[in-house]
Short mmCIF file of C-alpha atoms in Angstrom, two decimals:
data_model
loop_
_atom_site.label_atom_id
_atom_site.label_comp_id
_atom_site.label_asym_id
_atom_site.label_seq_id
_atom_site.Cartn_x
_atom_site.Cartn_y
_atom_site.Cartn_z
CA UNK A 6 0.00 0.00 0.00
CA UNK A 7 1.29 3.41 -0.90
CA UNK A 8 2.49 5.61 1.98
CA UNK A 9 0.31 8.61 1.13
CA UNK A 10 -3.01 6.76 1.18
CA UNK A 11 -2.23 5.11 4.45
CA UNK A 12 -1.61 8.47 6.13
CA UNK A 13 -4.85 9.89 4.77
CA UNK A 14 -6.84 7.04 6.07
CA UNK A 15 -5.25 7.20 9.45
CA UNK A 16 -5.70 10.89 9.64
CA UNK A 17 -9.35 10.71 8.62
CA UNK A 18 -10.07 8.09 11.26
CA UNK A 19 -8.35 10.11 13.95
CA UNK A 20 -10.33 13.17 13.03
CA UNK A 21 -13.61 11.33 13.29
CA UNK A 22 -12.61 9.93 16.66
CA UNK A 23 -11.68 13.36 17.87
CA UNK A 24 -15.00 14.87 16.78
CA UNK A 25 -16.88 11.98 18.38
CA UNK A 26 -14.99 12.49 21.64
CA UNK A 27 -15.77 16.22 21.69
CA UNK A 28 -19.45 15.48 21.08
CA UNK A 29 -19.50 13.08 24.03
CA UNK A 30 -17.75 15.61 26.20
CA UNK A 31 -20.28 18.31 25.29
CA UNK A 32 -23.12 15.97 26.23
CA UNK A 33 -21.46 15.05 29.50
CA UNK A 34 -20.43 18.66 30.30
CA UNK A 35 -23.01 21.17 29.00
CA UNK A 36 -21.92 24.81 28.53
CA UNK A 37 -22.10 27.30 31.31
CA UNK A 38 -24.50 29.47 29.40
CA UNK A 39 -27.05 26.68 29.03
CA UNK A 40 -26.65 25.35 32.59
CA UNK A 41 -29.26 26.37 35.27
CA UNK A 42 -28.20 28.97 37.94
CA UNK A 43 -26.35 27.63 40.87
CA UNK A 44 -27.93 27.65 44.35
CA UNK A 45 -25.07 29.87 45.62
CA UNK A 46 -26.06 32.67 43.26
CA UNK A 47 -29.69 32.52 44.49
CA UNK A 48 -28.57 32.79 48.10
CA UNK A 49 -26.43 35.81 47.27
CA UNK A 50 -29.36 37.52 45.63
CA UNK A 51 -31.59 36.73 48.64
CA UNK A 52 -28.98 38.14 51.01
CA UNK A 53 -28.60 41.27 48.95
CA UNK A 54 -32.40 41.73 48.85
CA UNK A 55 -32.70 41.29 52.60
CA UNK A 56 -29.86 43.76 53.12
CA UNK A 57 -31.55 46.35 50.93
CA UNK A 58 -34.84 45.87 52.79
CA UNK A 59 -33.08 46.35 56.12
CA UNK A 60 -31.31 49.44 54.82
CA UNK A 61 -34.61 50.85 53.58
CA UNK A 62 -36.21 50.14 56.95
CA UNK A 63 -33.35 51.90 58.75
CA UNK A 64 -33.60 54.85 56.39
CA UNK A 65 -37.34 55.01 57.05
CA UNK A 66 -36.73 54.88 60.83
CA UNK A 67 -34.10 57.63 60.57
CA UNK A 68 -36.52 59.67 58.46
CA UNK A 69 -39.22 59.30 61.13
CA UNK A 70 -36.75 60.32 63.84
CA UNK A 71 -35.71 63.36 61.82
CA UNK A 72 -39.36 64.26 61.35
CA UNK A 73 -39.91 63.93 65.10
CA UNK A 74 -36.85 66.11 65.72
CA UNK A 75 -38.23 68.71 63.33
CA UNK A 76 -41.52 68.73 65.21
CA UNK A 77 -39.64 69.01 68.51
CA UNK A 78 -37.59 71.93 67.13
CA UNK A 79 -40.78 73.67 66.01
CA UNK A 80 -42.31 73.19 69.46
CA UNK A 81 -39.07 74.35 71.12
CA UNK A 82 -38.99 77.43 68.92
CA UNK A 83 -42.58 78.26 69.85
CA UNK A 84 -41.82 77.73 73.54
CA UNK A 85 -38.72 79.91 73.28
CA UNK A 86 -40.78 82.64 71.67
CA UNK A 87 -43.32 82.37 74.48
CA UNK A 88 -40.54 82.56 77.07
CA UNK A 89 -39.18 85.67 75.39
CA UNK A 90 -42.59 87.27 75.54
CA UNK A 91 -42.89 86.34 79.21
CA UNK A 92 -39.45 87.80 79.89
CA UNK A 93 -40.43 90.99 78.13
CA UNK A 94 -43.53 91.17 80.34
CA UNK A 95 -41.44 90.52 83.43
CA UNK A 96 -39.01 93.25 82.43
CA UNK A 97 -41.88 95.67 82.00
CA UNK A 98 -43.24 94.72 85.42
CA UNK A 99 -39.78 95.08 86.98
CA UNK A 100 -39.47 98.54 85.43
CA UNK A 101 -42.81 99.49 86.96
CA UNK A 102 -41.72 98.05 90.32
CA UNK A 103 -38.47 100.02 90.16
CA UNK A 104 -40.44 103.21 89.64
CA UNK A 105 -42.72 102.33 92.54
CA UNK A 106 -39.74 101.57 94.78
CA UNK A 107 -38.17 104.89 93.84
CA UNK A 108 -41.42 106.66 94.70
CA UNK A 109 -41.68 104.80 98.02
CA UNK A 110 -38.06 105.61 98.89
CA UNK A 111 -38.74 109.28 98.17
CA UNK A 112 -41.84 109.18 100.38
CA UNK A 113 -39.93 107.37 103.14
CA UNK A 114 -37.21 110.02 103.00
CA UNK A 115 -39.85 112.73 103.32
CA UNK A 116 -41.47 110.80 106.17
CA UNK A 117 -38.11 110.58 107.89
CA UNK A 118 -37.79 114.36 107.68
CA UNK A 119 -41.33 114.68 109.00
CA UNK A 120 -40.55 112.28 111.84
CA UNK A 121 -37.55 114.39 112.80
CA UNK A 122 -39.66 117.52 112.67
CA UNK A 123 -42.43 115.82 114.66
CA UNK A 124 -39.92 114.62 117.25
CA UNK A 125 -38.58 118.15 117.57
CA UNK A 126 -42.10 119.52 117.99
CA UNK A 127 -42.87 116.88 120.60
CA UNK A 128 -39.75 117.85 122.48
CA UNK A 129 -40.80 121.46 122.40
CA UNK A 130 -44.31 120.56 123.52
CA UNK A 131 -42.94 118.48 126.40
CA UNK A 132 -40.75 121.37 127.44
CA UNK A 133 -43.67 123.77 127.30
CA UNK A 134 -45.81 121.35 129.31
CA UNK A 135 -43.06 121.03 131.88
CA UNK A 136 -42.71 124.77 132.05
CA UNK A 137 -46.47 125.07 132.32
CA UNK A 138 -46.62 122.45 135.10
CA UNK A 139 -43.95 124.31 137.03
CA UNK A 140 -46.46 127.13 137.46
CA UNK A 141 -49.17 124.74 138.70
CA UNK A 142 -50.11 124.91 142.37
CA UNK A 143 -52.21 122.20 144.02
CA UNK A 144 -54.44 123.55 146.78
CA UNK A 145 -56.05 121.22 149.35
CA UNK A 146 -58.57 121.68 152.17
CA UNK A 147 -61.03 124.06 150.53
CA UNK A 148 -64.62 123.15 151.17
CA UNK A 149 -66.82 122.09 148.28
CA UNK A 150 -68.33 125.13 146.52
CA UNK A 151 -66.59 127.73 148.67
CA UNK A 152 -64.96 129.25 145.59
CA UNK A 153 -68.30 130.24 144.13
CA UNK A 154 -68.75 130.99 140.44
CA UNK A 155 -65.34 132.68 139.92
CA UNK A 156 -62.59 130.45 141.29
CA UNK A 157 -59.75 132.67 140.03
CA UNK A 158 -61.06 135.79 141.87
CA UNK A 159 -61.57 133.70 145.01
CA UNK A 160 -57.98 132.43 144.95
CA UNK A 161 -56.59 135.87 144.20
CA UNK A 162 -58.27 137.19 147.37
CA UNK A 163 -57.90 134.23 149.74
CA UNK A 164 -54.29 133.12 149.15
CA UNK A 165 -52.61 136.37 150.36
CA UNK A 166 -54.81 136.23 153.46
CA UNK A 167 -54.04 132.58 154.21
CA UNK A 168 -50.28 133.11 153.85
CA UNK A 169 -50.33 136.61 155.31
CA UNK A 170 -48.16 137.73 152.43
CA UNK A 171 -48.36 140.70 150.08
CA UNK A 172 -47.61 139.85 146.48
CA UNK A 173 -46.35 142.59 144.22
CA UNK A 174 -47.65 142.51 141.58
CA UNK A 175 -50.85 140.81 142.75
CA UNK A 176 -51.30 137.13 142.06
CA UNK A 177 -52.41 136.30 138.53
CA UNK A 178 -53.69 132.94 137.28
CA UNK A 179 -53.93 131.52 133.79
CA UNK A 180 -56.57 128.98 134.81
CA UNK A 181 -57.89 127.13 137.86
CA UNK A 182 -60.28 124.22 138.35
CA UNK A 183 -61.28 121.54 140.83
CA UNK A 184 -60.31 117.92 140.14
CA UNK A 185 -62.93 115.24 139.83
CA UNK A 186 -66.73 115.31 139.71
CA UNK A 187 -68.66 117.78 141.81
CA UNK A 188 -69.77 116.60 145.27
CA UNK A 189 -73.03 118.35 145.92
CA UNK A 190 -73.74 116.57 149.21
CA UNK A 191 -70.48 117.80 150.76
CA UNK A 192 -69.61 114.34 152.03
CA UNK A 193 -66.09 112.92 151.73
CA UNK A 194 -62.81 114.68 151.23
CA UNK A 195 -63.03 118.00 149.40
CA UNK A 196 -61.71 118.07 145.88
CA UNK A 197 -58.24 119.56 145.30
CA UNK A 198 -57.92 122.74 143.28
CA UNK A 199 -55.30 123.04 140.54
CA UNK A 200 -54.28 126.63 139.80
CA UNK A 201 -51.89 127.57 137.00
CA UNK A 202 -50.21 130.83 137.94
CA UNK A 203 -49.07 133.29 135.32
CA UNK A 204 -45.65 133.93 136.85
CA UNK A 205 -43.31 131.17 137.93
CA UNK A 206 -41.64 133.37 140.58
CA UNK A 207 -44.99 133.98 142.29
CA UNK A 208 -45.68 130.24 142.30
CA UNK A 209 -42.30 129.58 143.95
CA UNK A 210 -42.91 132.39 146.48
CA UNK A 211 -46.35 131.05 147.36
CA UNK A 212 -45.03 127.50 147.88
CA UNK A 213 -42.05 128.67 149.91
CA UNK A 214 -44.27 130.79 152.19
CA UNK A 215 -46.67 127.87 152.68
CA UNK A 216 -43.76 125.59 153.68
CA UNK A 217 -42.43 128.18 156.10
CA UNK A 218 -45.80 128.58 157.75
CA UNK A 219 -46.42 124.84 157.86
CA UNK A 220 -49.35 124.96 155.48
CA UNK A 221 -47.91 122.14 153.34
#
């Protein structure tokens, strides 16, 4: 047999065997494109979907929180505005109170001056009363009603006679009266007579003469 024909036959047989082998391999091992998706890929997609859902839920929760914070900020702003208005009212009231306090302080200062003036007047009045009392003479032992209608004229006449003393100038009285209610029945001790003399020296002279004569 010629060499060239033998090689062609061998080569043709090998080619057919090779094609047959490739066909068997394709049947045993189908292509990736035609094969069904692997379970691992499905799990990955499920995980990714769950992750996206969770992210969306978290975003929704954050959005609700932000909305709540916005509402809280609006309420806080309104409350702050109300507080500012209240503070403005308080400041106005404090200004009015300051004016009132200033007015009261001014009045108190004037009252203090008036108190000092009143105290000075009281002191003067006390001194005048003391001076006036120094001219008072208390007379005891006169019978009820003996002085008559004019007690000053009666004392002016009777006192020089009782003390046997001449007064120059004659005795003068500012006022005279009996103490206590009138005793018409004449029972009991006679009422004392208080006489306010016009001159302090005459009052001293009358008292000194009465002591000397044992009339006191």
